[in-house]
Amino acid sequence: AQSVTQLDSQVPVFEEAPVELRCNYSSSVSVYLFWYVQYPNQGLQLLLKYLSGSTLVKGINGFEAEFNKSQTSFHLRKPSVHISDTAEYFCVEGASGGSYIPTFGRGTSLIVHP
Amino acid sequence: NAGVTQTPKFQVLKTGQSMTLQCAQDMNHNSMYWYRQDPGMGLRLIYYSASEGTTDKGEVPNGYNVSRLNKREFSLRLESAAPSQTSVYFCASSEGGTGGYGYTFGSGTRLTVV
């Protein structure tokens, strides 16, 4: 069974500092990986996705993620965060192998302090 | 704007009452999902519909029923609400369900059962 582990439940950071949110996946076959963001009292929005090709994926709002097959990781990064980046971030492995069920990580709460 | 529409946005029920949460998507997506989100638990899949005419149980189906009314609409019914069903409910859809299509989420329904 697939599993997605987000290694930090909460990441506090000061404004304009860099941040990395860590995600490890378990699948040993072709993977489809996503990062979603959930702002307070809203639904989930797609930040970026990795389907194939370049291992460095750029998304919206200055975020990027790097797919690392040998370490089964898909960490999310931003070089300089803003207060408005305060949100919950979910790493997701897309359904595969005949299943229609994606696998969600538990989420990482990014808290940006002024 | 195209997307997933959930109604109602807020609801308070008394224990034992019934209600139906509505979800509609206008993207011609094949797969649809119902999740609940509780603090510290991430998103948990209640039911999903891989395609029109099919529905399957997810991780936490007890106490819920679903109907895939047509390709656009996927409703979630609570027959006899319990306080444990107090949660935020999200509907999502995907073009293919499996693979790299990603998932589009509604803005959620906040349900309180007293």
PDB file of C-alpha atoms in Angstrom:
ATOM      1  CA  ALA A   1       0.000   0.000   0.000  1.00  0.00           C
ATOM      2  CA  GLN A   2       1.122   3.504  -0.730  1.00  0.00           C
ATOM      3  CA  SER A   3       2.074   5.806   2.111  1.00  0.00           C
ATOM      4  CA  VAL A   4       3.118   9.442   2.245  1.00  0.00           C
ATOM      5  CA  THR A   5       4.991  10.792   5.231  1.00  0.00           C
ATOM      6  CA  GLN A   6       5.260  14.466   5.966  1.00  0.00           C
ATOM      7  CA  LEU A   7       8.081  14.608   8.443  1.00  0.00           C
ATOM      8  CA  ASP A   8       7.080  17.793  10.230  1.00  0.00           C
ATOM      9  CA  SER A   9       3.606  18.520  11.545  1.00  0.00           C
ATOM     10  CA  GLN A  10       4.457  22.169  12.126  1.00  0.00           C
ATOM     11  CA  VAL A  11       7.169  24.440  10.742  1.00  0.00           C
ATOM     12  CA  PRO A  12       7.567  27.909  12.235  1.00  0.00           C
ATOM     13  CA  VAL A  13       9.680  30.375  10.270  1.00  0.00           C
ATOM     14  CA  PHE A  14      10.295  34.107  10.144  1.00  0.00           C
ATOM     15  CA  GLU A  15       9.181  36.197   7.198  1.00  0.00           C
ATOM     16  CA  GLU A  16      11.694  36.366   4.323  1.00  0.00           C
ATOM     17  CA  ALA A  17      13.509  33.249   5.550  1.00  0.00           C
ATOM     18  CA  PRO A  18      13.780  30.128   3.367  1.00  0.00           C
ATOM     19  CA  VAL A  19      11.673  27.095   4.146  1.00  0.00           C
ATOM     20  CA  GLU A  20      11.627  23.410   3.296  1.00  0.00           C
ATOM     21  CA  LEU A  21       8.657  21.134   3.946  1.00  0.00           C
ATOM     22  CA  ARG A  22       9.649  17.499   3.804  1.00  0.00           C
ATOM     23  CA  CYS A  23       7.740  14.665   2.185  1.00  0.00           C
ATOM     24  CA  ASN A  24       8.639  11.016   1.629  1.00  0.00           C
ATOM     25  CA  TYR A  25       6.606   8.609  -0.479  1.00  0.00           C
ATOM     26  CA  SER A  26       6.709   4.831  -0.528  1.00  0.00           C
ATOM     27  CA  SER A  27       5.819   3.715  -4.036  1.00  0.00           C
ATOM     28  CA  SER A  28       8.504   1.871  -5.968  1.00  0.00           C
ATOM     29  CA  VAL A  29       6.764   2.211  -9.319  1.00  0.00           C
ATOM     30  CA  SER A  30       5.981   5.246 -11.401  1.00  0.00           C
ATOM     31  CA  VAL A  31       4.640   7.980  -9.192  1.00  0.00           C
ATOM     32  CA  TYR A  32       2.596  11.089  -9.589  1.00  0.00           C
ATOM     33  CA  LEU A  33       3.243  13.563  -6.803  1.00  0.00           C
ATOM     34  CA  PHE A  34       1.475  16.754  -5.828  1.00  0.00           C
ATOM     35  CA  TRP A  35       1.685  19.497  -3.251  1.00  0.00           C
ATOM     36  CA  TYR A  36      -1.531  21.190  -2.218  1.00  0.00           C
ATOM     37  CA  VAL A  37      -2.010  24.260  -0.011  1.00  0.00           C
ATOM     38  CA  GLN A  38      -4.968  24.946   2.253  1.00  0.00           C
ATOM     39  CA  TYR A  39      -5.384  28.493   3.515  1.00  0.00           C
ATOM     40  CA  PRO A  40      -7.476  28.963   6.672  1.00  0.00           C
ATOM     41  CA  ASN A  41     -11.128  28.107   6.143  1.00  0.00           C
ATOM     42  CA  GLN A  42     -10.632  27.237   2.485  1.00  0.00           C
ATOM     43  CA  GLY A  43     -10.385  24.170   0.312  1.00  0.00           C
ATOM     44  CA  LEU A  44      -7.178  22.680  -1.074  1.00  0.00           C
ATOM     45  CA  GLN A  45      -5.449  24.284  -4.047  1.00  0.00           C
ATOM     46  CA  LEU A  46      -2.813  22.720  -6.260  1.00  0.00           C
ATOM     47  CA  LEU A  47       0.666  24.220  -5.778  1.00  0.00           C
ATOM     48  CA  LEU A  48       2.631  22.004  -8.137  1.00  0.00           C
ATOM     49  CA  LYS A  49       2.872  18.505  -9.513  1.00  0.00           C
ATOM     50  CA  TYR A  50       5.457  16.011 -10.704  1.00  0.00           C
ATOM     51  CA  LEU A  51       4.429  13.613 -13.430  1.00  0.00           C
ATOM     52  CA  SER A  52       7.712  12.823 -15.198  1.00  0.00           C
ATOM     53  CA  GLY A  53      10.715  14.549 -16.720  1.00  0.00           C
ATOM     54  CA  SER A  54      12.655  17.256 -14.914  1.00  0.00           C
ATOM     55  CA  THR A  55      13.072  16.507 -11.244  1.00  0.00           C
ATOM     56  CA  LEU A  56      12.785  20.178 -10.284  1.00  0.00           C
ATOM     57  CA  VAL A  57       9.206  21.326 -10.462  1.00  0.00           C
ATOM     58  CA  LYS A  58       8.154  24.938 -10.186  1.00  0.00           C
ATOM     59  CA  GLY A  59       4.744  25.901  -8.893  1.00  0.00           C
ATOM     60  CA  ILE A  60       2.702  28.931  -8.027  1.00  0.00           C
ATOM     61  CA  ASN A  61       3.607  31.611  -5.477  1.00  0.00           C
ATOM     62  CA  GLY A  62       7.368  30.978  -5.815  1.00  0.00           C
ATOM     63  CA  PHE A  63       7.298  27.402  -4.519  1.00  0.00           C
ATOM     64  CA  GLU A  64       9.302  24.575  -6.034  1.00  0.00           C
ATOM     65  CA  ALA A  65       9.834  20.922  -5.261  1.00  0.00           C
ATOM     66  CA  GLU A  66      12.494  18.392  -6.124  1.00  0.00           C
ATOM     67  CA  PHE A  67      11.701  14.796  -6.954  1.00  0.00           C
ATOM     68  CA  ASN A  68      14.391  12.438  -5.669  1.00  0.00           C
ATOM     69  CA  LYS A  69      13.802   8.845  -6.669  1.00  0.00           C
ATOM     70  CA  SER A  70      16.732   7.360  -4.758  1.00  0.00           C
ATOM     71  CA  GLN A  71      15.577   8.959  -1.514  1.00  0.00           C
ATOM     72  CA  THR A  72      11.864   8.638  -2.353  1.00  0.00           C
ATOM     73  CA  SER A  73      11.416  12.269  -1.423  1.00  0.00           C
ATOM     74  CA  PHE A  74       9.510  15.226  -2.816  1.00  0.00           C
ATOM     75  CA  HIS A  75      10.431  18.170  -0.607  1.00  0.00           C
ATOM     76  CA  LEU A  76       8.795  21.566  -1.063  1.00  0.00           C
ATOM     77  CA  ARG A  77      10.906  24.714  -0.879  1.00  0.00           C
ATOM     78  CA  LYS A  78      10.584  28.453  -1.038  1.00  0.00           C
ATOM     79  CA  PRO A  79      13.602  30.788  -0.833  1.00  0.00           C
ATOM     80  CA  SER A  80      11.780  33.611   0.956  1.00  0.00           C
ATOM     81  CA  VAL A  81       8.404  33.227   2.648  1.00  0.00           C
ATOM     82  CA  HIS A  82       5.708  35.813   3.253  1.00  0.00           C
ATOM     83  CA  ILE A  83       3.154  36.092   6.011  1.00  0.00           C
ATOM     84  CA  SER A  84       0.545  35.123   3.433  1.00  0.00           C
ATOM     85  CA  ASP A  85       2.200  31.705   3.030  1.00  0.00           C
ATOM     86  CA  THR A  86       0.876  30.708   6.442  1.00  0.00           C
ATOM     87  CA  ALA A  87      -1.246  27.660   5.634  1.00  0.00           C
ATOM     88  CA  GLU A  88      -1.486  23.888   5.769  1.00  0.00           C
ATOM     89  CA  TYR A  89       0.480  22.032   3.090  1.00  0.00           C
ATOM     90  CA  PHE A  90      -0.317  18.520   1.920  1.00  0.00           C
ATOM     91  CA  CYS A  91       1.904  16.155  -0.015  1.00  0.00           C
ATOM     92  CA  VAL A  92      -0.132  13.750  -2.139  1.00  0.00           C
ATOM     93  CA  GLU A  93       0.717  10.681  -4.177  1.00  0.00           C
ATOM     94  CA  GLY A  94      -1.666  10.208  -7.050  1.00  0.00           C
ATOM     95  CA  ALA A  95      -3.578   6.992  -7.506  1.00  0.00           C
ATOM     96  CA  SER A  96      -1.880   4.340  -9.596  1.00  0.00           C
ATOM     97  CA  GLY A  97      -1.870   0.641 -10.372  1.00  0.00           C
ATOM     98  CA  GLY A  98      -5.610   0.455 -11.003  1.00  0.00           C
ATOM     99  CA  SER A  99      -6.563   2.242  -7.783  1.00  0.00           C
ATOM    100  CA  TYR A 100      -8.526   5.475  -7.878  1.00  0.00           C
ATOM    101  CA  ILE A 101      -7.533   6.535  -4.386  1.00  0.00           C
ATOM    102  CA  PRO A 102      -4.796   9.142  -3.865  1.00  0.00           C
ATOM    103  CA  THR A 103      -2.656   8.980  -0.751  1.00  0.00           C
ATOM    104  CA  PHE A 104      -2.461  12.092   1.404  1.00  0.00           C
ATOM    105  CA  GLY A 105       0.177  13.016   3.904  1.00  0.00           C
ATOM    106  CA  ARG A 106      -1.044  14.239   7.283  1.00  0.00           C
ATOM    107  CA  GLY A 107      -0.169  17.831   6.426  1.00  0.00           C
ATOM    108  CA  THR A 108       2.414  20.373   7.588  1.00  0.00           C
ATOM    109  CA  SER A 109       1.329  23.613   9.140  1.00  0.00           C
ATOM    110  CA  LEU A 110       3.603  26.429   7.963  1.00  0.00           C
ATOM    111  CA  ILE A 111       3.514  29.341  10.354  1.00  0.00           C
ATOM    112  CA  VAL A 112       5.253  32.502   9.174  1.00  0.00           C
ATOM    113  CA  HIS A 113       6.109  35.013  11.882  1.00  0.00           C
ATOM    114  CA  PRO A 114       6.745  38.719  11.209  1.00  0.00           C
TER     115      PRO A 114
ATOM    116  CA  ASN B   1     -15.414  29.950 -12.571  1.00  0.00           C
ATOM    117  CA  ALA B   2     -15.181  26.250 -13.346  1.00  0.00           C
ATOM    118  CA  GLY B   3     -14.695  24.032 -10.362  1.00  0.00           C
ATOM    119  CA  VAL B   4     -16.331  22.048  -7.603  1.00  0.00           C
ATOM    120  CA  THR B   5     -19.318  23.540  -5.804  1.00  0.00           C
ATOM    121  CA  GLN B   6     -20.428  22.323  -2.403  1.00  0.00           C
ATOM    122  CA  THR B   7     -23.625  23.204  -0.589  1.00  0.00           C
ATOM    123  CA  PRO B   8     -24.309  24.122   2.109  1.00  0.00           C
ATOM    124  CA  LYS B   9     -21.185  25.858   3.435  1.00  0.00           C
ATOM    125  CA  PHE B  10     -22.276  25.584   7.057  1.00  0.00           C
ATOM    126  CA  GLN B  11     -24.791  23.366   8.840  1.00  0.00           C
ATOM    127  CA  VAL B  12     -25.774  22.621  12.414  1.00  0.00           C
ATOM    128  CA  LEU B  13     -27.686  19.413  13.037  1.00  0.00           C
ATOM    129  CA  LYS B  14     -29.164  17.827  16.108  1.00  0.00           C
ATOM    130  CA  THR B  15     -28.174  14.269  16.917  1.00  0.00           C
ATOM    131  CA  GLY B  16     -30.333  11.877  14.924  1.00  0.00           C
ATOM    132  CA  GLN B  17     -31.257  14.312  12.179  1.00  0.00           C
ATOM    133  CA  SER B  18     -30.471  13.529   8.578  1.00  0.00           C
ATOM    134  CA  MET B  19     -29.080  15.680   5.808  1.00  0.00           C
ATOM    135  CA  THR B  20     -27.509  15.532   2.382  1.00  0.00           C
ATOM    136  CA  LEU B  21     -24.370  17.379   1.354  1.00  0.00           C
ATOM    137  CA  GLN B  22     -24.387  18.320  -2.289  1.00  0.00           C
ATOM    138  CA  CYS B  23     -21.419  18.432  -4.647  1.00  0.00           C
ATOM    139  CA  ALA B  24     -21.320  19.355  -8.318  1.00  0.00           C
ATOM    140  CA  GLN B  25     -18.434  19.775 -10.760  1.00  0.00           C
ATOM    141  CA  ASP B  26     -18.522  21.361 -14.174  1.00  0.00           C
ATOM    142  CA  MET B  27     -15.195  20.116 -15.538  1.00  0.00           C
ATOM    143  CA  ASN B  28     -16.530  16.872 -17.030  1.00  0.00           C
ATOM    144  CA  HIS B  29     -14.416  14.908 -14.561  1.00  0.00           C
ATOM    145  CA  ASN B  30     -14.939  11.174 -14.270  1.00  0.00           C
ATOM    146  CA  SER B  31     -13.970  10.555 -10.632  1.00  0.00           C
ATOM    147  CA  MET B  32     -15.382  12.193  -7.518  1.00  0.00           C
ATOM    148  CA  TYR B  33     -14.530  11.901  -3.826  1.00  0.00           C
ATOM    149  CA  TRP B  34     -15.833  12.789  -0.380  1.00  0.00           C
ATOM    150  CA  TYR B  35     -13.358  13.493   2.425  1.00  0.00           C
ATOM    151  CA  ARG B  36     -13.660  14.597   6.000  1.00  0.00           C
ATOM    152  CA  GLN B  37     -11.023  16.717   7.707  1.00  0.00           C
ATOM    153  CA  ASP B  38     -10.522  16.672  11.444  1.00  0.00           C
ATOM    154  CA  PRO B  39      -7.780  18.375  13.476  1.00  0.00           C
ATOM    155  CA  GLY B  40      -4.602  16.308  13.496  1.00  0.00           C
ATOM    156  CA  MET B  41      -6.126  13.622  11.254  1.00  0.00           C
ATOM    157  CA  GLY B  42      -5.482  15.025   7.807  1.00  0.00           C
ATOM    158  CA  LEU B  43      -8.017  14.143   5.121  1.00  0.00           C
ATOM    159  CA  ARG B  44      -9.800  10.821   5.350  1.00  0.00           C
ATOM    160  CA  LEU B  45     -11.676   9.334   2.414  1.00  0.00           C
ATOM    161  CA  ILE B  46     -15.311   8.520   3.096  1.00  0.00           C
ATOM    162  CA  TYR B  47     -16.537   7.344  -0.328  1.00  0.00           C
ATOM    163  CA  TYR B  48     -15.500   7.754  -3.909  1.00  0.00           C
ATOM    164  CA  SER B  49     -16.920   7.262  -7.364  1.00  0.00           C
ATOM    165  CA  ALA B  50     -14.413   6.175  -9.968  1.00  0.00           C
ATOM    166  CA  SER B  51     -16.862   6.889 -12.773  1.00  0.00           C
ATOM    167  CA  GLU B  52     -20.538   7.604 -13.309  1.00  0.00           C
ATOM    168  CA  GLY B  53     -22.606   4.706 -12.033  1.00  0.00           C
ATOM    169  CA  THR B  54     -20.059   3.373  -9.538  1.00  0.00           C
ATOM    170  CA  THR B  55     -19.389   4.117  -5.881  1.00  0.00           C
ATOM    171  CA  ASP B  56     -16.988   2.536  -3.400  1.00  0.00           C
ATOM    172  CA  LYS B  57     -16.169   2.801   0.274  1.00  0.00           C
ATOM    173  CA  GLY B  58     -13.147   4.648   1.468  1.00  0.00           C
ATOM    174  CA  GLU B  59     -11.394   4.618   4.815  1.00  0.00           C
ATOM    175  CA  VAL B  60     -14.279   5.858   7.021  1.00  0.00           C
ATOM    176  CA  PRO B  61     -17.654   5.009   5.380  1.00  0.00           C
ATOM    177  CA  ASN B  62     -19.676   4.102   8.472  1.00  0.00           C
ATOM    178  CA  GLY B  63     -22.656   6.372   9.021  1.00  0.00           C
ATOM    179  CA  TYR B  64     -22.631   7.721   5.468  1.00  0.00           C
ATOM    180  CA  ASN B  65     -24.177   6.922   2.110  1.00  0.00           C
ATOM    181  CA  VAL B  66     -23.498   8.402  -1.305  1.00  0.00           C
ATOM    182  CA  SER B  67     -25.199   8.799  -4.649  1.00  0.00           C
ATOM    183  CA  ARG B  68     -23.550   9.540  -7.975  1.00  0.00           C
ATOM    184  CA  LEU B  69     -26.603  11.159  -9.462  1.00  0.00           C
ATOM    185  CA  ASN B  70     -24.973  11.799 -12.842  1.00  0.00           C
ATOM    186  CA  LYS B  71     -21.520  12.665 -14.091  1.00  0.00           C
ATOM    187  CA  ARG B  72     -21.648  16.118 -12.487  1.00  0.00           C
ATOM    188  CA  GLU B  73     -23.141  15.410  -9.077  1.00  0.00           C
ATOM    189  CA  PHE B  74     -22.035  13.324  -6.104  1.00  0.00           C
ATOM    190  CA  SER B  75     -23.998  13.666  -2.864  1.00  0.00           C
ATOM    191  CA  LEU B  76     -23.183  12.521   0.664  1.00  0.00           C
ATOM    192  CA  ARG B  77     -25.977  11.586   3.049  1.00  0.00           C
ATOM    193  CA  LEU B  78     -25.927  11.332   6.822  1.00  0.00           C
ATOM    194  CA  GLU B  79     -28.962   9.249   7.776  1.00  0.00           C
ATOM    195  CA  SER B  80     -28.759   9.759  11.537  1.00  0.00           C
ATOM    196  CA  ALA B  81     -26.181  12.340  12.489  1.00  0.00           C
ATOM    197  CA  ALA B  82     -23.913  11.779  15.485  1.00  0.00           C
ATOM    198  CA  PRO B  83     -21.578  14.218  17.283  1.00  0.00           C
ATOM    199  CA  SER B  84     -18.614  12.178  15.953  1.00  0.00           C
ATOM    200  CA  GLN B  85     -19.588  13.357  12.474  1.00  0.00           C
ATOM    201  CA  THR B  86     -18.827  16.956  13.370  1.00  0.00           C
ATOM    202  CA  SER B  87     -16.179  17.800  10.801  1.00  0.00           C
ATOM    203  CA  VAL B  88     -15.326  19.724   7.675  1.00  0.00           C
ATOM    204  CA  TYR B  89     -16.355  17.831   4.559  1.00  0.00           C
ATOM    205  CA  PHE B  90     -14.662  18.265   1.213  1.00  0.00           C
ATOM    206  CA  CYS B  91     -15.727  17.061  -2.174  1.00  0.00           C
ATOM    207  CA  ALA B  92     -13.095  16.600  -4.887  1.00  0.00           C
ATOM    208  CA  SER B  93     -13.039  15.542  -8.495  1.00  0.00           C
ATOM    209  CA  SER B  94     -10.456  14.258 -10.945  1.00  0.00           C
ATOM    210  CA  GLU B  95     -10.439  13.890 -14.693  1.00  0.00           C
ATOM    211  CA  GLY B  96      -9.191  10.327 -14.537  1.00  0.00           C
ATOM    212  CA  GLY B  97      -8.898   9.365 -10.910  1.00  0.00           C
ATOM    213  CA  THR B  98      -5.844   7.313 -11.528  1.00  0.00           C
ATOM    214  CA  GLY B  99      -2.656   8.845 -12.852  1.00  0.00           C
ATOM    215  CA  GLY B 100      -1.328  12.319 -12.951  1.00  0.00           C
ATOM    216  CA  TYR B 101      -4.501  14.326 -13.437  1.00  0.00           C
ATOM    217  CA  GLY B 102      -4.598  15.838  -9.995  1.00  0.00           C
ATOM    218  CA  TYR B 103      -7.624  16.674  -7.928  1.00  0.00           C
ATOM    219  CA  THR B 104      -9.865  19.742  -7.687  1.00  0.00           C
ATOM    220  CA  PHE B 105     -11.452  20.480  -4.322  1.00  0.00           C
ATOM    221  CA  GLY B 106     -14.566  22.311  -3.252  1.00  0.00           C
ATOM    222  CA  SER B 107     -14.468  24.934  -0.517  1.00  0.00           C
ATOM    223  CA  GLY B 108     -15.939  22.609   2.097  1.00  0.00           C
ATOM    224  CA  THR B 109     -18.979  22.182   4.328  1.00  0.00           C
ATOM    225  CA  ARG B 110     -18.552  22.814   8.044  1.00  0.00           C
ATOM    226  CA  LEU B 111     -20.919  20.483   9.859  1.00  0.00           C
ATOM    227  CA  THR B 112     -21.620  20.600  13.574  1.00  0.00           C
ATOM    228  CA  VAL B 113     -23.731  17.927  15.220  1.00  0.00           C
ATOM    229  CA  VAL B 114     -25.027  18.838  18.672  1.00  0.00           C
TER     230      VAL B 114
END
